[in-house]
Amino acid sequence: MSEPNMDGAQALIKTLDSLGIEYIFGYSGGAALPIFDALETVDSNIKFVLSRHEQGACHMADGYARATGKPAVVLVTSGPGAGNTITGIMTAQMDSVPMIIITGQQVTWMLGKDAFQEADIFGITMPVVKHNMLVRETNALPKAAREAYHIATTGRPGPVLIDVPKDISQSPFTGDLEPEIDLPGYTPEVAFDLDPGALDAAAELISHSSRPVILAGHGAMIARAEPELMEFATTLGCPVTNTLLGKGVFPETHELALGMLGMHGTAYANKAMCECDLIINVGSRFDDRIIGQADKFGAEAKIVHIDIDPSEMNKMIRPDVEVIGDAKAALTALNKKVAPLDTAGWRATLDGYKKKFPLGYRKQGGLRMQQVLDELYNLTGGRAVVTTDVGQHQMWAAQFYRTDAPYNWLSSGGAGTMGFGFPAAIGAQFGRPDDIVVAVVGDGGYQMTLCELATAALHRLPVKVLVLNNHYLGMVRQWQELFFDNRESGVDLDGNPDFVKLAEAYGVKGFNIKRPADVGRVLQKALDYNEGPCVINAECVKTENVFPMIPAGAALEDMLIEPPKHKMAKPVGST
Amino acid sequence: MSRQILTTDSKLPPQPDILGGHTLSMLVNNQPGVLMRICQIFARRAYNLDSVVVSRGRDPRFSRLTLGISGDPAGLDQIIKQCAKLVDVIHCYEHDELDSVTKELTLIKILCAPAERGEILQILEHFNAKTVDLTDTSVIAMVHGDSDKVDAAVRLLSKFDIVETVRTGKVVMARGEAAT
């Protein structure tokens, strides 16, 4: 029941506290004043972290959620404050990350009148959220928060936004703090009600396969299906490839692991996809980065697609068997139905590819990003929580920082958001204070959100920011080199600051790596420094390209394992 | 006859049904913004909504939404699933003429002298339609029923000076005990 003299904002904070919310990341402002005041007046376990930009707050909540599996809350004001969250919300939506965003709003009687800092954030965010709501009744706030939490964290997770007009948050609350949620159109529990016919059909296809591949995606991780996936793969003797977001759901160092597939995946993973007779997709949405030319993908193979979201079926690829439901439940059921397969010949073929087409890099002619990542992997024993930005450094990190455990690889996949890595690392470090957290970023993306150095410094978070600096937007430059006659346009980051001096201006420790011989020594110093954040600026070769590469929209068999000798046609797919 | 009414109505006879039988019926939460969420799904995938009928349900928590759609039939299955996935959508079903009854109502404004009225009324009587407004210079006819029937009535009336037609769009209900 409500307490005397409580207002809506206090009821909202009490509700978030009772839901177990540990962190609110945000930025204050006029329309959110009552809610910020409630953070001071309500006795709760919630800790508030002030970011330096609302996008950073979203990525912090995102990183926290990806690193812990638990949602965090973003709290911002109306208008520009809410508008600055869009990229962060979109990033979470594209990668199915739970998040609750609370935006302050103008008072209800001013809505639609172009009032100060009024933006129709309910309308603006509709295409980039799992769900959103505009609360028009003070007593409805606890129900809105409970429904938002439920929607964000169940089924296929995603961001849910609650827009709270100022008069709603500051009016007296006289309602129920623990109302029943009422969502007749939302039934995530059906994910555990699997179709036995589909499971039998999947088991039947599996029993006839001699060249199977498991494609493990983020959905398997969200379902916490690692043990079931391990049992499934080892029982069958089935090789496993993973998506970018699936890194860690199956240990990439396991003998059955093929590593990441797709545009910049390993040659052997992509060859396995081309030559297999069965693809068992566990929780991946057949993203365009991994299938290339859709009509040629798995053309010779049978396909089993396990996904919690029915709308992913037939979206990109038409499977032979659709298993709609939770990945853990589906694999648990399938493990009772399958028997070992004779895959010795198939595995020998793939092991041959592993030997013939290993990931590698040149160790002469300057410092390469791959070497820095390779040494980081060795020095941390592969146990760090790694976040990345987007671009060449991200793909090399995915290739060279093999991930063996879930929730240790945090990267913006679907949205491809530059500026994600550093704030996501801050959120991850708040959620996992005892783990090593490394933000692997490029010099481009880092500059989009580096104002959060203040946030990291203030909280003395031992986040390591590894800036792989080539003074270029390297991935775009690579495309211009390969497909646009090497005409560089809008990619030269001439004018970069001295990242070490900049760090020092924030009171943050800085390191430089200038030569290949320095890498191990400097990285070790940075890893040993735990009094607060540190920035490691690694001056890398400017014009290195990422391979293997499948040009966008091309078939997997058209993969370039090394730089092409002839001029390339412009890719048919986008980006 | 001098025309008093600005109109966008076409002199062309009604086109054959381009919907190809694609009629979706949804039960949705009766809340602001629900129609917007649904429309975004169609617009993003280049589907045009030919008709939209929304009405509050007997249970005021819900509304009934009937959509007539044109666009690539191959992508429709995906769109139905995307709509069904919305938290505010209780269910989304596609119906065709075999499994459902589909009706619409049309108002037709005709400018006519009293001497022309006789034939107009004769046509309306044949279609079991009636006049709902009558002046010295105009008639509003109301035709309801299957879309084909409404089209036929408009076609026959086209020789008169039709200045406006307003159609409700299709409403659909599944036959027998099946849910709409």
PDB file of C-alpha atoms in Angstrom, chain A residues 122-123 126-127 130-132 151 156 182-186 309-315, chain B residues 29 31-34 36-37 40 61-62 77-78 81-82 84-90:
ATOM      1  CA  PHE A 122       6.833   7.980 -27.395  1.00  0.00           C
ATOM      2  CA  GLY A 123       6.367   8.416 -31.141  1.00  0.00           C
ATOM      3  CA  MET A 126       8.419   3.434 -31.415  1.00  0.00           C
ATOM      4  CA  PRO A 127      10.478   1.740 -34.156  1.00  0.00           C
ATOM      5  CA  LYS A 130      10.451  -3.616 -27.826  1.00  0.00           C
ATOM      6  CA  HIS A 131       7.665  -1.585 -26.247  1.00  0.00           C
ATOM      7  CA  ASN A 132       7.071   1.906 -24.925  1.00  0.00           C
ATOM      8  CA  ILE A 151       8.635  -7.099 -21.160  1.00  0.00           C
ATOM      9  CA  ARG A 156      13.348 -12.045 -26.699  1.00  0.00           C
ATOM     10  CA  ASP A 182      -1.927  -6.917 -17.297  1.00  0.00           C
ATOM     11  CA  LEU A 183      -0.516  -7.729 -20.739  1.00  0.00           C
ATOM     12  CA  PRO A 184      -3.034  -9.834 -22.647  1.00  0.00           C
ATOM     13  CA  GLY A 185      -1.065  -9.468 -25.913  1.00  0.00           C
ATOM     14  CA  TYR A 186       2.265 -10.591 -24.462  1.00  0.00           C
ATOM     15  CA  ASP A 309      10.932 -15.190 -32.047  1.00  0.00           C
ATOM     16  CA  PRO A 310       8.475 -16.630 -34.609  1.00  0.00           C
ATOM     17  CA  SER A 311       9.013 -13.620 -36.862  1.00  0.00           C
ATOM     18  CA  GLU A 312      12.621 -14.703 -37.443  1.00  0.00           C
ATOM     19  CA  MET A 313      11.428 -17.841 -39.236  1.00  0.00           C
ATOM     20  CA  ASN A 314      11.615 -17.430 -43.025  1.00  0.00           C
ATOM     21  CA  LYS A 315      12.725 -13.828 -42.621  1.00  0.00           C
TER      22      LYS A 315
ATOM     23  CA  ASN B  29      -5.348  -2.963 -26.860  1.00  0.00           C
ATOM     24  CA  GLN B  31      -4.778   2.604 -26.270  1.00  0.00           C
ATOM     25  CA  PRO B  32      -3.308   5.667 -27.988  1.00  0.00           C
ATOM     26  CA  GLY B  33      -0.503   4.867 -30.418  1.00  0.00           C
ATOM     27  CA  VAL B  34      -1.458   1.273 -31.205  1.00  0.00           C
ATOM     28  CA  MET B  36       0.806   3.940 -35.239  1.00  0.00           C
ATOM     29  CA  ARG B  37       2.853   0.902 -34.218  1.00  0.00           C
ATOM     30  CA  GLN B  40       4.964   1.567 -39.054  1.00  0.00           C
ATOM     31  CA  ARG B  61     -10.107  -2.572 -23.109  1.00  0.00           C
ATOM     32  CA  PHE B  62      -9.815  -3.803 -26.694  1.00  0.00           C
ATOM     33  CA  ASP B  77       3.463 -13.806 -43.632  1.00  0.00           C
ATOM     34  CA  GLN B  78       6.421 -11.955 -42.101  1.00  0.00           C
ATOM     35  CA  LYS B  81       4.170 -12.239 -37.445  1.00  0.00           C
ATOM     36  CA  GLN B  82       5.649  -8.786 -36.846  1.00  0.00           C
ATOM     37  CA  ALA B  84       1.401 -10.396 -33.737  1.00  0.00           C
ATOM     38  CA  LYS B  85       4.690  -9.743 -31.905  1.00  0.00           C
ATOM     39  CA  LEU B  86       3.616  -6.265 -30.782  1.00  0.00           C
ATOM     40  CA  VAL B  87       2.777  -6.169 -27.087  1.00  0.00           C
ATOM     41  CA  ASP B  88      -0.424  -4.264 -27.879  1.00  0.00           C
ATOM     42  CA  VAL B  89      -1.681  -6.837 -30.393  1.00  0.00           C
ATOM     43  CA  ILE B  90      -3.665  -9.690 -28.862  1.00  0.00           C
TER      44      ILE B  90
END
